[in-house]
Amino acid sequence: MSIAQPSAHALPSFTETKSSLFAETKFGAGASDVDKYLKNIKKNQSDDCEFVIGYEAGCLGFSLYTALRDIGIECKILAPTTMAVRKGGKRVKTDTRDARDIAANLAYGTCSFVHVPTAEDCAVRDYIRMRNDHRQMLKRLKQQINAFDERIEELSHKPAYEVRVSQLACLCGITRKRATSIITEVCDFNRFAKPSGFAAFVGLTPGEDSSGETVCRTPITKAGNTHVRLELVEAAQSICRGCIGYKSKALAARQKGNDSKVIAYADKANERLRRKYYRMIQHGKSRNVAVTAVARELGCFICGMMKDFSPAEAA
């Protein structure tokens, strides 16, 4: 069979001569289907024959290529933009026509092949893509959290919460969102006879493992309302980062409009808590122990404020 070299942009047709087209058949696109077909051809051929197998690159990636390679069949992936096209006429795309075009490009060498990455390249690429996917998930999650915070800010201004939330927000580390969370978790602070009872309610009091005359104190019990305990500890972290007597612009803005007695009470609490923290650190206490102690005393101040300054109908 004699075949002339085609031009760069023209695709010769196998139908021009009868001997140009060996055979056509239709079968599944799986690797096992290709393997079965090739074995049937080899069985019917007396001489050894060489096969050139290829398919057009598409959305499925290299799955078929990999499957064929695993069973020992060499395959090429054609880059669609480099394939020669038929001369003139309306563009018609069918399975049969595409298969003939691919066969012609392979036979005449009028196309370029896609570079297939190694298994290591694919593994590293997938790992990086997985990180990027998680970054996108984190971005969406942050947007959802911001939407929650905006809604909580709106809810904190409801008449049932406005006064008490504004009062608690006078304390350092207690934002309106945190104040709303504490108020809705506890609801009625008058059920605690003493502020120490509230500290026990949120699990910020030391436990005890005593025997006979020996008194042994253990770490905090962590019994009770976990949500309020977490809010108090996070607020204590903010308190312990500041200087004694310092009042931030954000705290001053939250205190604006409140009763002078409430503000004085809050300022006294803020200074006392920071002094307590630095005093414990100077005496060799670990930071976690000091922060926990500040969180416990902050809870007592919160309970005192809600019992002494909140209106009766809010309590």
Tab-separated table of C-alpha atoms in Angstrom, residues 106-268:
chain	number	residue	atom	x	y	z
A	106	LEU	CA	-2.254	8.239	13.600
A	107	ALA	CA	-1.422	6.756	10.206
A	108	TYR	CA	-0.222	9.989	8.600
A	109	GLY	CA	1.385	11.513	11.691
A	110	THR	CA	-0.623	14.725	11.367
A	111	CYS	CA	-1.128	15.372	15.061
A	112	SER	CA	0.684	15.862	18.344
A	113	PHE	CA	0.258	13.660	21.381
A	114	VAL	CA	-0.656	14.679	24.883
A	115	HIS	CA	2.021	14.298	27.527
A	116	VAL	CA	0.870	11.789	30.131
A	117	PRO	CA	2.108	12.603	33.649
A	118	THR	CA	3.755	9.969	35.791
A	119	ALA	CA	2.055	8.341	38.760
A	120	GLU	CA	4.154	10.493	41.108
A	121	ASP	CA	3.148	13.660	39.233
A	122	CYS	CA	-0.518	12.701	39.549
A	123	ALA	CA	-0.171	11.977	43.271
A	124	VAL	CA	1.490	15.334	43.997
A	125	ARG	CA	-1.010	17.166	41.771
A	126	ASP	CA	-3.971	15.532	43.531
A	127	TYR	CA	-2.512	16.401	46.918
A	128	ILE	CA	-2.163	20.076	45.942
A	129	ARG	CA	-5.672	20.086	44.471
A	130	MET	CA	-6.996	18.613	47.716
A	131	ARG	CA	-5.398	21.485	49.649
A	132	ASN	CA	-6.962	24.022	47.288
A	133	ASP	CA	-10.354	22.338	47.707
A	134	HIS	CA	-10.046	22.657	51.475
A	135	ARG	CA	-9.114	26.334	51.109
A	136	GLN	CA	-12.280	26.908	49.119
A	137	MET	CA	-14.302	25.041	51.763
A	138	LEU	CA	-12.705	27.188	54.471
A	139	LYS	CA	-13.550	30.345	52.529
A	140	ARG	CA	-17.209	29.313	52.233
A	141	LEU	CA	-17.268	28.341	55.902
A	142	LYS	CA	-15.903	31.750	56.935
A	143	GLN	CA	-18.610	33.416	54.872
A	144	GLN	CA	-21.244	31.324	56.641
A	145	ILE	CA	-19.778	32.178	60.059
A	146	ASN	CA	-19.828	35.880	59.212
A	147	ALA	CA	-23.476	35.579	58.227
A	148	PHE	CA	-24.224	33.874	61.574
A	149	ASP	CA	-22.419	36.654	63.488
A	150	GLU	CA	-24.406	39.339	61.668
A	151	ARG	CA	-27.663	37.575	62.506
A	152	ILE	CA	-26.658	37.150	66.168
A	153	GLU	CA	-25.869	40.887	66.307
A	154	GLU	CA	-29.419	41.582	65.096
A	155	LEU	CA	-30.918	39.193	67.656
A	156	SER	CA	-28.950	40.806	70.495
A	157	HIS	CA	-30.880	44.053	69.942
A	158	LYS	CA	-34.245	42.454	70.655
A	159	PRO	CA	-36.051	44.036	73.645
A	160	ALA	CA	-35.706	40.830	75.669
A	161	TYR	CA	-31.895	40.985	75.449
A	162	GLU	CA	-30.902	44.597	74.669
A	163	VAL	CA	-30.396	45.876	78.251
A	164	ARG	CA	-28.608	42.830	79.616
A	165	VAL	CA	-26.431	42.392	76.544
A	166	SER	CA	-25.369	46.050	76.646
A	167	GLN	CA	-24.473	45.707	80.311
A	168	LEU	CA	-22.406	42.543	79.890
A	169	ALA	CA	-20.636	44.074	76.875
A	170	CYS	CA	-19.141	46.658	79.271
A	171	LEU	CA	-16.837	43.905	80.542
A	172	CYS	CA	-13.554	43.342	78.751
A	173	GLY	CA	-13.642	40.331	76.422
A	174	ILE	CA	-17.465	40.166	76.366
A	175	THR	CA	-18.709	41.077	72.910
A	176	ARG	CA	-22.415	41.367	72.128
A	177	LYS	CA	-22.354	37.948	70.518
A	178	ARG	CA	-20.705	36.406	73.593
A	179	ALA	CA	-23.064	38.240	75.948
A	180	THR	CA	-26.094	36.987	74.012
A	181	SER	CA	-24.765	33.433	74.173
A	182	ILE	CA	-24.244	33.585	77.952
A	183	ILE	CA	-27.674	35.145	78.605
A	184	THR	CA	-29.586	32.641	76.460
A	185	GLU	CA	-27.705	29.698	77.985
A	186	VAL	CA	-28.282	30.768	81.612
A	187	CYS	CA	-31.566	32.716	81.284
A	188	ASP	CA	-32.214	33.312	85.019
A	189	PHE	CA	-29.222	34.380	87.132
A	190	ASN	CA	-31.380	34.803	90.258
A	191	ARG	CA	-31.431	31.025	90.724
A	192	PHE	CA	-27.852	31.282	91.992
A	193	ALA	CA	-27.767	32.370	95.631
A	194	LYS	CA	-24.124	33.422	95.264
A	195	PRO	CA	-21.845	34.068	92.262
A	196	SER	CA	-19.794	31.056	93.333
A	197	GLY	CA	-22.846	28.944	92.530
A	198	PHE	CA	-22.726	30.216	88.956
A	199	ALA	CA	-19.016	29.318	88.726
A	200	ALA	CA	-19.898	25.792	89.855
A	201	PHE	CA	-22.742	25.694	87.293
A	202	VAL	CA	-20.265	26.183	84.427
A	203	GLY	CA	-17.632	23.815	85.859
A	204	LEU	CA	-14.963	26.408	86.708
A	205	THR	CA	-14.554	25.434	90.372
A	206	PRO	CA	-11.803	23.063	91.546
A	207	GLY	CA	-12.737	19.496	92.310
A	208	GLU	CA	-11.852	17.705	95.538
A	209	ASP	CA	-10.394	14.275	96.218
A	210	SER	CA	-9.927	14.345	99.986
A	211	SER	CA	-9.584	11.464	102.401
A	212	GLY	CA	-9.874	11.852	106.177
A	213	GLU	CA	-8.120	14.977	107.349
A	214	THR	CA	-6.146	15.270	104.104
A	215	VAL	CA	-7.566	17.857	101.684
A	216	CYS	CA	-6.657	17.390	98.043
A	217	ARG	CA	-7.835	19.834	95.381
A	218	THR	CA	-8.068	18.702	91.778
A	219	PRO	CA	-8.346	20.696	88.524
A	220	ILE	CA	-11.659	22.311	87.620
A	221	THR	CA	-14.601	19.946	87.411
A	222	LYS	CA	-15.649	20.898	83.839
A	223	ALA	CA	-19.138	19.872	84.867
A	224	GLY	CA	-22.183	21.843	83.797
A	225	ASN	CA	-22.694	24.103	80.813
A	226	THR	CA	-19.816	23.656	78.377
A	227	HIS	CA	-20.896	26.505	76.086
A	228	VAL	CA	-20.795	29.152	78.815
A	229	ARG	CA	-17.494	27.824	80.155
A	230	LEU	CA	-15.946	28.124	76.688
A	231	GLU	CA	-17.240	31.685	76.304
A	232	LEU	CA	-15.781	32.681	79.693
A	233	VAL	CA	-12.375	31.121	78.966
A	234	GLU	CA	-12.165	32.842	75.572
A	235	ALA	CA	-13.143	36.155	77.176
A	236	ALA	CA	-10.458	35.609	79.827
A	237	GLN	CA	-7.885	35.140	77.055
A	238	SER	CA	-8.709	38.664	75.835
A	239	ILE	CA	-8.496	40.098	79.346
A	240	CYS	CA	-5.087	38.541	79.975
A	241	ARG	CA	-3.580	40.049	76.835
A	242	GLY	CA	-4.163	43.671	77.876
A	243	CYS	CA	-2.433	46.097	80.239
A	244	ILE	CA	-3.846	47.038	83.634
A	245	GLY	CA	-6.068	50.111	83.366
A	246	TYR	CA	-6.088	50.115	79.550
A	247	LYS	CA	-9.459	50.498	77.828
A	248	SER	CA	-9.648	49.824	74.100
A	249	LYS	CA	-11.715	51.911	71.697
A	250	ALA	CA	-13.983	48.933	71.042
A	251	LEU	CA	-14.675	48.499	74.775
A	252	ALA	CA	-15.327	52.224	75.223
A	253	ALA	CA	-17.777	52.107	72.311
A	254	ARG	CA	-19.624	49.162	73.895
A	255	GLN	CA	-19.838	50.966	77.250
A	256	LYS	CA	-21.270	54.122	75.696
A	257	GLY	CA	-24.908	54.704	76.641
A	258	ASN	CA	-24.899	52.455	79.719
A	259	ASP	CA	-25.593	53.575	83.287
A	260	SER	CA	-22.565	55.054	85.060
A	261	LYS	CA	-22.886	52.506	87.887
A	262	VAL	CA	-22.694	49.632	85.397
A	263	ILE	CA	-19.639	51.145	83.716
A	264	ALA	CA	-17.917	51.711	87.073
A	265	TYR	CA	-18.665	48.115	88.090
A	266	ALA	CA	-17.268	46.822	84.777
A	267	ASP	CA	-14.115	48.970	84.970
A	268	LYS	CA	-13.456	47.739	88.493
